[in-house]
Amino acid sequence: MTHPFFPVLVLFFFAGSVVLALLLIAQMVGPKRPNPVKDEPFESGNPPKGDARIRFPVKFYLVAMLFLIFDLEGVFLYPWAVLFRRLGIFGLVEMGIFLTVVVVGFVYAWKKGALDWE
Amino acid sequence: MIIDLGIIAAKVFLVLFMVLNLAGLLGWIERKGSALIQDRIGANRASVLGFAGLGLVNTLLADPIKFLTKEDFIPPQGDRLLHTLAPCLALFPALVTFAVIPFGDVLVVGERQINLQVANLNIGILYIFGMASLSVYGIVVGAWASNNKFSLLGGVRGAAQMISYEIAMGLSVIGVIMAYGTLELQQIARAQGELFWGWLPAWGFFLQPVAFLLFFTAAVAETKRTPFDLPEGESELVAGYHVEYSGGKFLMFFVGEFAEIVTAAGLITTLFFGGWQLPYLMRDGFHFPWGGALLLPHLAVVVLQVGAFTIKVLFFCWLQILLRWSLPRFRYDQLMRLGWKMMLPVALVNVVVTAVWIVLRQQLSVKP
């Protein structure tokens, strides 16, 4: 009850109810009139060709990899930022070294063309 | 005990009610606003007894009724379970993110102190990022489950865009956290009640203007609206990740997007524009820098604070809608270049400059 996360739990419960209610109402109230044309995947009127789960450019995986690296870097920065005033010069130098390593990686990725999109 | 529970429930209801209704209202404002900008008439068919001005009330009701009575289409070639799960994953995070945003200071009723915020978490900002980044699953899962080529392209684009701008967003907030030394949003809002040089409110915008620009841009990109609406891109992908959605499930995506706008506006207000702070309004009334004071009862102060927060949030909602109808869409390579090659380096430089500035001030022992 007094736990700081308890109200969040209450909010989760009610937000979840709203979501479920919308789903159920939509399922029950809406009509169901399937027909063969409606059931086809929508491709702007062209007859659909093959499965939609096709291969897509490997670039997107690269973005995901880069995201992991820089998001983790961001996570490391959060506790540092909160305590920064107490850490003083020590904190500045330490995070300076960490950031330098990350920036070297960033420059490498940039020069390699990982951030280009053609 | 019962009263505590009642207060929590009341705050939860208030926040859900406000976010959902504001989302509906924004749907109307967006249509009317776009009509105004593009010189057309807009939503003018829903009126009450012939008064088009009352159409607002009617549209608020007509929208959900229309969506909910349409066929809830599930593509037979797709994945039934994931197709149903996706709109839930899109709407739920948008509704719960608002929990840690304070909409007022403390309301004192008798002996009881009510913190005007659903939950005062000491990891407030992290909670927001944790919840907000969940909404990417709604898009990817929905796109995959639809088994439609437009959907898949939209989903992949959306995922790459959202994770790219999440980095810039996360890094831009670091500067704000360093300036205030806390992740708790209520404390950040309180700290912004101070004055610089005795007259300028110590709002985050004046401390971290670069962070504000980065954060605002990234927030617009996270809500996937023009100029960052490539996952939907009507003219190229029809509707992107929600091509195969109709009826109630489309309504959930739709409400989720507007709820995200409201949350983004609330977060921008809290981090950069003083949250519920009204300039020169202290706990007991106005104290003007040019001398003179206007003392107000406690309740009036709280009402003014909540009112100030609401007006600021509405302003930033309106700004996002104005942006959508004023700017053209980016090309995908431009989008990626802006995110990775401009915003990320600028955010890093902002963090370093802020750090050096704070340490310099500490070393020279200037009063902060």
Coordinates of C-alpha atoms in Angstrom, one line a residue:
Chain A
M1 CA 0.0 0.0 0.0
T2 CA 2.7 2.5 1.0
H3 CA 5.2 1.1 -1.5
P4 CA 5.9 3.9 -4.1
F5 CA 5.1 1.6 -6.9
F6 CA 1.7 0.6 -5.6
P7 CA -0.2 3.5 -7.4
V8 CA 1.6 2.5 -10.6
L9 CA 0.1 -1.0 -10.2
V10 CA -3.3 0.5 -9.7
L11 CA -2.8 2.5 -12.9
F12 CA -1.6 -0.6 -14.8
F13 CA -4.8 -2.4 -13.7
F14 CA -7.2 0.4 -14.9
A15 CA -5.2 1.1 -18.1
G16 CA -5.3 -2.7 -18.8
S17 CA -9.1 -2.7 -18.2
V18 CA -9.5 0.2 -20.7
V19 CA -7.5 -1.7 -23.3
L20 CA -9.3 -5.0 -22.8
A21 CA -12.7 -3.2 -22.8
L22 CA -12.0 -1.6 -26.1
L23 CA -10.9 -5.0 -27.6
L24 CA -14.0 -6.8 -26.3
I25 CA -16.4 -4.1 -27.4
A26 CA -14.9 -4.0 -30.8
Q27 CA -15.2 -7.8 -31.1
M28 CA -18.8 -7.9 -30.0
V29 CA -20.3 -4.8 -31.5
G30 CA -18.7 -4.8 -34.9
P31 CA -20.3 -6.8 -37.8
K32 CA -18.5 -9.8 -39.3
R33 CA -19.0 -10.0 -43.1
P34 CA -16.0 -11.7 -44.6
N35 CA -15.6 -12.1 -48.3
P36 CA -12.8 -13.4 -50.5
V37 CA -11.7 -10.0 -51.8
K38 CA -11.7 -8.4 -48.3
D39 CA -9.6 -11.3 -47.0
E40 CA -6.8 -10.7 -49.4
P41 CA -3.8 -8.7 -48.2
F42 CA -4.2 -5.1 -49.3
E43 CA -1.7 -4.1 -52.0
S44 CA -3.4 -1.1 -53.5
G45 CA -5.6 -3.2 -55.8
N46 CA -2.9 -5.4 -57.3
P47 CA -3.4 -9.1 -56.9
P48 CA -1.0 -10.0 -54.0
K49 CA 2.1 -11.9 -55.1
G50 CA 3.8 -14.3 -52.7
D51 CA 4.2 -14.1 -49.0
A52 CA 4.6 -10.8 -47.3
R53 CA 7.3 -12.0 -45.0
I54 CA 10.1 -11.2 -47.4
R55 CA 13.7 -10.5 -46.8
F56 CA 14.5 -6.9 -45.9
P57 CA 17.8 -4.9 -46.0
V58 CA 20.4 -6.0 -43.6
K59 CA 21.0 -2.3 -42.8
F60 CA 18.2 -2.5 -40.2
Y61 CA 20.1 -5.1 -38.2
L62 CA 23.1 -2.7 -38.2
V63 CA 20.9 0.0 -36.8
A64 CA 19.7 -2.4 -34.1
M65 CA 23.4 -3.2 -33.2
L66 CA 24.4 0.4 -33.0
F67 CA 21.3 1.1 -30.9
L68 CA 22.4 -1.5 -28.3
I69 CA 25.8 0.1 -28.0
F70 CA 24.7 3.7 -27.6
D71 CA 21.6 2.9 -25.5
L72 CA 23.8 1.0 -23.0
E73 CA 26.2 4.0 -23.0
G74 CA 23.2 6.2 -22.2
V75 CA 22.2 3.9 -19.3
F76 CA 25.7 4.2 -17.9
L77 CA 25.4 8.0 -18.0
Y78 CA 22.2 8.1 -15.9
P79 CA 23.6 7.3 -12.5
W80 CA 26.7 9.3 -13.3
A81 CA 24.6 12.3 -14.1
V82 CA 22.6 12.1 -10.9
L83 CA 25.7 11.9 -8.7
F84 CA 27.8 14.3 -10.8
R85 CA 27.9 17.2 -8.4
R86 CA 29.3 14.9 -5.6
L87 CA 31.9 13.2 -7.9
G88 CA 33.4 16.5 -9.1
I89 CA 36.6 16.4 -11.1
F90 CA 37.0 12.6 -10.6
G91 CA 33.6 12.0 -12.2
L92 CA 34.4 14.3 -15.1
V93 CA 37.8 12.6 -15.9
E94 CA 36.4 9.1 -15.5
M95 CA 33.4 9.7 -17.7
G96 CA 35.7 11.6 -20.1
I97 CA 37.7 8.4 -20.6
F98 CA 34.5 6.3 -21.1
L99 CA 33.0 8.8 -23.6
T100 CA 36.3 8.9 -25.5
V101 CA 36.2 5.2 -26.0
V102 CA 32.6 5.3 -27.2
V103 CA 33.2 8.3 -29.5
V104 CA 36.2 6.4 -31.1
G105 CA 33.8 3.6 -31.8
F106 CA 31.2 6.1 -33.2
V107 CA 33.8 7.7 -35.5
Y108 CA 34.8 4.3 -36.7
A109 CA 31.2 3.3 -37.5
W110 CA 30.7 6.7 -39.2
K111 CA 33.9 6.3 -41.3
K112 CA 33.0 2.7 -42.2
G113 CA 29.8 4.1 -43.6
A114 CA 27.5 2.2 -41.1
L115 CA 25.5 5.4 -40.7
D116 CA 25.1 6.1 -44.4
W117 CA 21.8 5.2 -46.0
E118 CA 21.8 4.6 -49.7
Chain B
M1 CA -6.3 3.2 4.8
I2 CA -9.5 3.3 2.8
I3 CA -9.0 7.0 2.3
D4 CA -5.5 6.5 1.0
L5 CA -6.7 3.9 -1.4
G6 CA -9.5 6.3 -2.5
I7 CA -7.0 9.1 -3.1
I8 CA -4.8 6.8 -5.2
A9 CA -7.8 5.6 -7.2
A10 CA -9.0 9.2 -7.7
K11 CA -5.6 10.3 -9.0
V12 CA -5.4 7.3 -11.3
F13 CA -8.9 8.0 -12.6
L14 CA -8.1 11.7 -13.1
V15 CA -5.0 11.0 -15.1
L16 CA -6.6 8.3 -17.3
F17 CA -9.7 10.5 -17.8
M18 CA -7.6 13.5 -18.8
V19 CA -5.3 11.6 -21.1
L20 CA -8.0 9.7 -22.9
N21 CA -10.3 12.7 -23.3
L22 CA -7.4 15.0 -24.3
A23 CA -6.5 12.3 -26.9
G24 CA -10.1 12.4 -28.3
L25 CA -10.1 16.2 -28.2
L26 CA -6.8 16.3 -30.1
G27 CA -8.3 14.1 -32.8
W28 CA -10.9 16.9 -33.3
I29 CA -8.4 19.7 -33.0
E30 CA -6.1 18.0 -35.5
R31 CA -8.9 17.8 -38.1
K32 CA -10.1 21.4 -37.5
G33 CA -6.5 22.7 -37.3
S34 CA -5.5 20.9 -40.5
A35 CA -8.6 22.3 -42.2
L36 CA -7.7 25.8 -41.0
I37 CA -4.1 25.5 -42.3
Q38 CA -5.1 24.0 -45.6
D39 CA -8.1 26.3 -46.1
R40 CA -10.8 23.7 -46.1
I41 CA -13.8 23.2 -43.8
G42 CA -12.9 20.2 -41.8
A43 CA -15.2 18.2 -39.5
N44 CA -18.5 20.2 -39.6
R45 CA -21.1 17.5 -40.0
A46 CA -21.5 16.6 -36.3
S47 CA -23.5 19.3 -34.7
V48 CA -25.9 19.6 -31.8
L49 CA -29.3 20.9 -32.8
G50 CA -27.8 22.8 -35.7
F51 CA -25.0 24.5 -33.7
A52 CA -21.8 23.5 -35.4
G53 CA -19.8 24.9 -32.5
L54 CA -21.2 22.2 -30.3
G55 CA -20.0 19.7 -32.8
L56 CA -16.9 19.2 -30.7
V57 CA -19.0 17.3 -28.1
N58 CA -20.6 15.3 -30.8
T59 CA -17.4 14.5 -32.5
L60 CA -15.9 13.3 -29.3
L61 CA -18.8 10.8 -29.0
A62 CA -19.2 10.1 -32.7
D63 CA -15.6 9.1 -33.2
P64 CA -15.4 6.1 -30.8
I65 CA -18.9 5.0 -31.7
K66 CA -18.1 4.9 -35.4
F67 CA -14.8 3.0 -34.8
L68 CA -16.3 0.5 -32.5
T69 CA -19.3 -0.4 -34.7
K70 CA -17.1 -1.0 -37.7
E71 CA -16.0 -4.5 -38.6
D72 CA -13.0 -5.7 -36.5
F73 CA -11.0 -7.2 -39.4
I74 CA -8.4 -9.9 -38.7
P75 CA -6.5 -10.9 -41.9
P76 CA -6.9 -14.6 -42.4
Q77 CA -3.3 -14.9 -43.7
G78 CA -1.9 -13.2 -40.6
D79 CA -1.3 -14.2 -37.1
R80 CA -4.6 -13.9 -35.0
L81 CA -3.0 -13.7 -31.6
L82 CA -0.3 -11.2 -32.4
H83 CA -2.7 -9.1 -34.5
T84 CA -4.9 -8.7 -31.4
L85 CA -2.0 -8.2 -29.1
A86 CA -0.3 -5.4 -31.1
P87 CA -2.8 -2.6 -30.5
C88 CA -2.8 -3.4 -26.8
L89 CA 1.0 -3.1 -26.8
A90 CA 0.7 0.3 -28.5
L91 CA -2.0 1.7 -26.3
F92 CA -1.1 0.4 -22.9
P93 CA 2.4 2.0 -22.6
A94 CA 1.0 5.3 -23.8
L95 CA -1.6 5.3 -21.0
V96 CA 0.7 4.4 -18.2
T97 CA 3.6 6.6 -19.0
F98 CA 1.9 9.7 -17.5
A99 CA 2.0 8.1 -14.0
V100 CA 5.2 9.9 -12.8
I101 CA 4.5 13.4 -14.3
P102 CA 3.4 15.8 -11.6
F103 CA 0.4 17.9 -12.4
G104 CA 0.6 20.1 -9.3
D105 CA 2.4 20.6 -6.0
V106 CA 1.2 19.2 -2.7
L107 CA -2.5 19.7 -1.9
V108 CA -3.0 20.0 1.9
V109 CA -6.5 18.9 3.1
G110 CA -6.6 19.0 6.9
E111 CA -3.8 16.8 8.2
R112 CA -3.3 15.0 4.9
Q113 CA -0.8 15.9 2.2
I114 CA -1.7 14.8 -1.3
N115 CA 1.1 14.8 -3.8
L116 CA -0.5 15.7 -7.1
Q117 CA 1.1 13.0 -9.1
V118 CA 0.1 9.3 -9.5
A119 CA 3.3 7.9 -8.2
N120 CA 6.4 9.8 -7.0
L121 CA 9.1 7.4 -8.1
N122 CA 12.7 8.1 -7.4
I123 CA 13.5 6.7 -10.9
G124 CA 10.9 8.8 -12.6
I125 CA 12.6 9.6 -15.9
L126 CA 13.9 6.0 -16.2
Y127 CA 10.3 4.7 -15.7
I128 CA 9.1 7.0 -18.5
F129 CA 11.8 5.8 -20.9
G130 CA 11.2 2.2 -19.9
M131 CA 7.5 2.5 -20.6
A132 CA 7.7 4.7 -23.7
S133 CA 10.1 2.4 -25.5
L134 CA 7.7 -0.5 -25.1
S135 CA 5.4 1.1 -27.7
V136 CA 7.9 0.1 -30.4
Y137 CA 6.7 -3.5 -29.9
G138 CA 3.1 -2.5 -30.8
I139 CA 4.3 -1.4 -34.2
V140 CA 6.7 -4.3 -35.0
V141 CA 4.3 -7.0 -33.7
G142 CA 1.3 -5.4 -35.6
A143 CA 3.3 -5.1 -38.8
W144 CA 4.5 -8.7 -38.6
A145 CA 1.2 -10.1 -37.7
S146 CA -0.6 -8.4 -40.6
N147 CA 1.4 -10.4 -43.2
N148 CA 1.2 -7.5 -45.6
K149 CA 4.1 -6.0 -47.5
F150 CA 3.2 -2.4 -46.7
S151 CA 2.9 -3.3 -43.1
L152 CA 6.2 -5.0 -42.9
L153 CA 8.0 -2.1 -44.5
G154 CA 6.3 0.3 -42.2
G155 CA 7.1 -1.8 -39.1
V156 CA 10.8 -2.2 -40.0
R157 CA 11.1 1.5 -40.7
G158 CA 9.2 2.4 -37.5
A159 CA 11.4 0.2 -35.4
A160 CA 14.7 1.6 -36.8
Q161 CA 13.4 5.2 -36.5
M162 CA 12.2 4.8 -32.9
I163 CA 15.3 3.2 -31.6
S164 CA 17.5 5.7 -33.4
Y165 CA 15.7 8.7 -31.9
E166 CA 15.5 7.1 -28.5
I167 CA 19.2 7.4 -28.1
A168 CA 19.2 11.1 -28.9
M169 CA 16.2 11.5 -26.5
G170 CA 18.0 9.6 -23.7
L171 CA 21.2 11.5 -24.1
S172 CA 19.5 14.9 -24.3
V173 CA 17.9 14.4 -20.9
I174 CA 21.3 13.7 -19.3
G175 CA 22.1 17.4 -19.3
V176 CA 18.8 18.2 -17.5
I177 CA 19.5 15.5 -14.9
M178 CA 23.0 16.9 -14.3
A179 CA 21.6 20.4 -13.9
Y180 CA 19.0 19.2 -11.2
G181 CA 20.8 16.2 -9.8
T182 CA 17.8 13.9 -9.6
L183 CA 15.6 11.6 -11.6
E184 CA 12.5 12.5 -9.6
L185 CA 10.2 14.6 -11.7
Q186 CA 8.5 16.3 -8.8
Q187 CA 11.9 17.5 -7.5
I188 CA 12.8 18.7 -11.0
A189 CA 9.5 20.7 -11.1
R190 CA 10.1 22.2 -7.7
A191 CA 13.7 23.2 -8.5
Q192 CA 12.3 25.2 -11.4
G193 CA 10.5 27.5 -9.0
E194 CA 13.7 29.4 -8.2
L195 CA 14.7 32.6 -10.0
F196 CA 17.8 33.6 -11.9
W197 CA 19.0 37.2 -11.1
G198 CA 15.8 37.6 -9.1
W199 CA 13.5 37.7 -12.1
L200 CA 14.0 34.9 -14.7
P201 CA 12.3 31.6 -13.7
A202 CA 14.9 28.8 -13.5
W203 CA 13.1 26.7 -16.1
G204 CA 15.0 23.9 -17.8
F205 CA 14.7 25.7 -21.1
F206 CA 17.0 28.5 -19.9
L207 CA 19.5 26.0 -18.4
Q208 CA 19.5 23.6 -21.3
P209 CA 18.2 25.1 -24.5
V210 CA 20.0 22.7 -26.7
A211 CA 18.7 19.7 -24.7
F212 CA 15.2 21.1 -25.2
L213 CA 15.5 21.3 -29.0
L214 CA 16.9 17.8 -29.2
F215 CA 14.3 16.4 -26.8
F216 CA 11.4 18.0 -28.6
T217 CA 12.6 16.8 -32.0
A218 CA 13.2 13.3 -30.7
A219 CA 9.7 13.3 -29.0
V220 CA 8.0 14.2 -32.3
A221 CA 10.0 11.4 -33.9
E222 CA 9.0 8.9 -31.2
T223 CA 5.3 9.7 -31.8
K224 CA 5.8 9.0 -35.5
R225 CA 4.2 12.1 -36.7
T226 CA 5.1 14.3 -39.7
P227 CA 7.9 15.2 -40.5
F228 CA 8.8 11.7 -39.1
D229 CA 5.8 9.8 -40.2
L230 CA 7.7 7.3 -42.5
P231 CA 6.3 4.2 -40.7
E232 CA 2.8 5.4 -41.9
G233 CA 3.7 7.5 -44.9
E234 CA 0.2 7.5 -46.5
S235 CA 1.5 8.4 -50.0
E236 CA 4.0 5.5 -50.1
L237 CA 2.9 2.8 -47.7
V238 CA -0.8 3.5 -47.6
A239 CA -0.9 3.4 -43.8
G240 CA 2.2 1.5 -42.9
Y241 CA 2.0 -0.7 -40.0
H242 CA -1.7 -0.4 -39.5
V243 CA -2.9 -1.1 -43.1
E244 CA -4.7 -4.3 -42.0
Y245 CA -6.3 -2.7 -38.9
S246 CA -9.9 -1.5 -38.7
G247 CA -12.5 -0.7 -36.2
G248 CA -11.7 -0.9 -32.5
K249 CA -8.1 -2.0 -33.0
F250 CA -7.4 1.0 -35.3
L251 CA -9.0 3.2 -32.6
M252 CA -6.5 1.8 -30.2
F253 CA -3.5 2.7 -32.4
F254 CA -5.1 6.1 -33.0
V255 CA -5.8 6.9 -29.3
G256 CA -2.3 5.5 -28.4
E257 CA -0.7 8.0 -30.8
F258 CA -2.6 11.0 -29.3
A259 CA -1.9 9.8 -25.7
E260 CA 1.8 9.7 -26.6
I261 CA 1.5 13.3 -27.8
V262 CA -0.1 14.3 -24.5
T263 CA 2.6 12.5 -22.5
A264 CA 5.3 14.0 -24.6
A265 CA 3.8 17.5 -24.0
G266 CA 3.6 16.7 -20.3
L267 CA 7.2 15.6 -20.2
I268 CA 8.5 18.6 -22.1
T269 CA 6.5 20.9 -19.8
T270 CA 7.9 19.2 -16.7
L271 CA 11.5 19.0 -17.8
F272 CA 11.9 22.3 -19.6
F273 CA 9.1 24.7 -18.8
G274 CA 8.6 24.5 -15.1
G275 CA 5.9 21.8 -14.9
W276 CA 3.2 23.2 -12.7
Q277 CA 5.2 26.3 -11.8
L278 CA 3.7 29.7 -12.6
P279 CA 6.4 32.4 -12.5
Y280 CA 6.5 34.2 -9.1
L281 CA 3.8 32.0 -7.6
M282 CA 5.1 30.7 -4.3
R283 CA 3.3 28.4 -1.8
D284 CA 1.4 31.4 -0.3
G285 CA 0.8 33.5 -3.3
F286 CA 2.5 35.7 -5.8
H287 CA 5.8 37.5 -4.9
F288 CA 6.8 39.8 -7.7
P289 CA 10.5 40.7 -8.3
W290 CA 9.6 44.3 -8.5
G291 CA 8.2 44.2 -5.0
G292 CA 4.7 43.7 -3.9
A293 CA 2.9 40.5 -3.2
L294 CA -0.5 39.0 -3.7
L295 CA -1.3 36.5 -1.0
L296 CA -3.7 33.7 -2.0
P297 CA -5.4 30.9 -0.1
H298 CA -3.9 27.5 -0.4
L299 CA -6.6 26.1 -2.7
A300 CA -6.3 29.0 -5.1
V301 CA -2.6 28.4 -5.4
V302 CA -3.1 24.7 -6.2
V303 CA -5.8 25.5 -8.7
L304 CA -3.5 28.0 -10.4
Q305 CA -0.7 25.5 -10.5
V306 CA -2.8 22.7 -12.0
G307 CA -4.2 25.3 -14.5
A308 CA -0.7 26.4 -15.5
F309 CA 0.3 22.8 -16.1
T310 CA -2.8 22.1 -18.2
I311 CA -2.3 25.2 -20.3
K312 CA 1.4 24.4 -20.9
V313 CA 0.5 20.9 -21.9
L314 CA -2.2 22.1 -24.3
F315 CA 0.3 24.5 -25.8
F316 CA 2.8 21.8 -26.6
C317 CA 0.1 19.5 -27.9
W318 CA -1.0 22.3 -30.2
L319 CA 2.6 22.9 -31.3
Q320 CA 3.0 19.2 -32.3
I321 CA -0.2 19.4 -34.4
L322 CA 0.9 22.6 -36.0
L323 CA 4.2 21.0 -36.9
R324 CA 2.5 18.1 -38.5
W325 CA 0.5 20.2 -40.8
S326 CA 3.3 22.7 -41.6
L327 CA 6.3 20.4 -42.5
P328 CA 6.8 17.9 -45.4
R329 CA 8.0 14.4 -44.7
F330 CA 11.7 13.5 -44.5
R331 CA 13.3 11.0 -46.8
Y332 CA 14.5 7.9 -45.0
D333 CA 18.2 8.7 -45.4
Q334 CA 17.6 12.3 -44.2
L335 CA 15.8 10.9 -41.2
M336 CA 18.7 8.6 -40.3
R337 CA 21.3 11.3 -41.0
L338 CA 19.5 13.7 -38.7
G339 CA 19.2 11.1 -35.9
W340 CA 22.7 9.6 -36.0
K341 CA 25.0 12.2 -37.5
M342 CA 23.5 15.4 -36.1
M343 CA 21.4 14.8 -33.0
L344 CA 23.6 12.1 -31.4
P345 CA 26.9 14.1 -31.6
V346 CA 25.2 17.3 -30.5
A347 CA 23.6 15.5 -27.5
L348 CA 27.1 14.1 -26.6
V349 CA 28.7 17.6 -26.9
N350 CA 25.8 19.0 -24.8
V351 CA 26.5 16.5 -22.0
V352 CA 30.3 17.2 -22.0
V353 CA 29.8 21.0 -22.1
T354 CA 27.3 20.8 -19.2
A355 CA 29.7 18.6 -17.2
V356 CA 32.7 20.9 -17.7
W357 CA 30.5 24.0 -16.9
I358 CA 29.3 22.5 -13.6
V359 CA 32.8 21.4 -12.5
L360 CA 34.2 24.8 -13.4
R361 CA 31.6 26.5 -11.3
Q362 CA 32.3 24.1 -8.4
Q363 CA 36.0 24.7 -8.6
L364 CA 35.7 28.5 -8.8
S365 CA 33.1 28.0 -6.0
V366 CA 30.6 30.4 -7.7
K367 CA 27.2 30.1 -6.1
P368 CA 25.2 28.0 -8.4

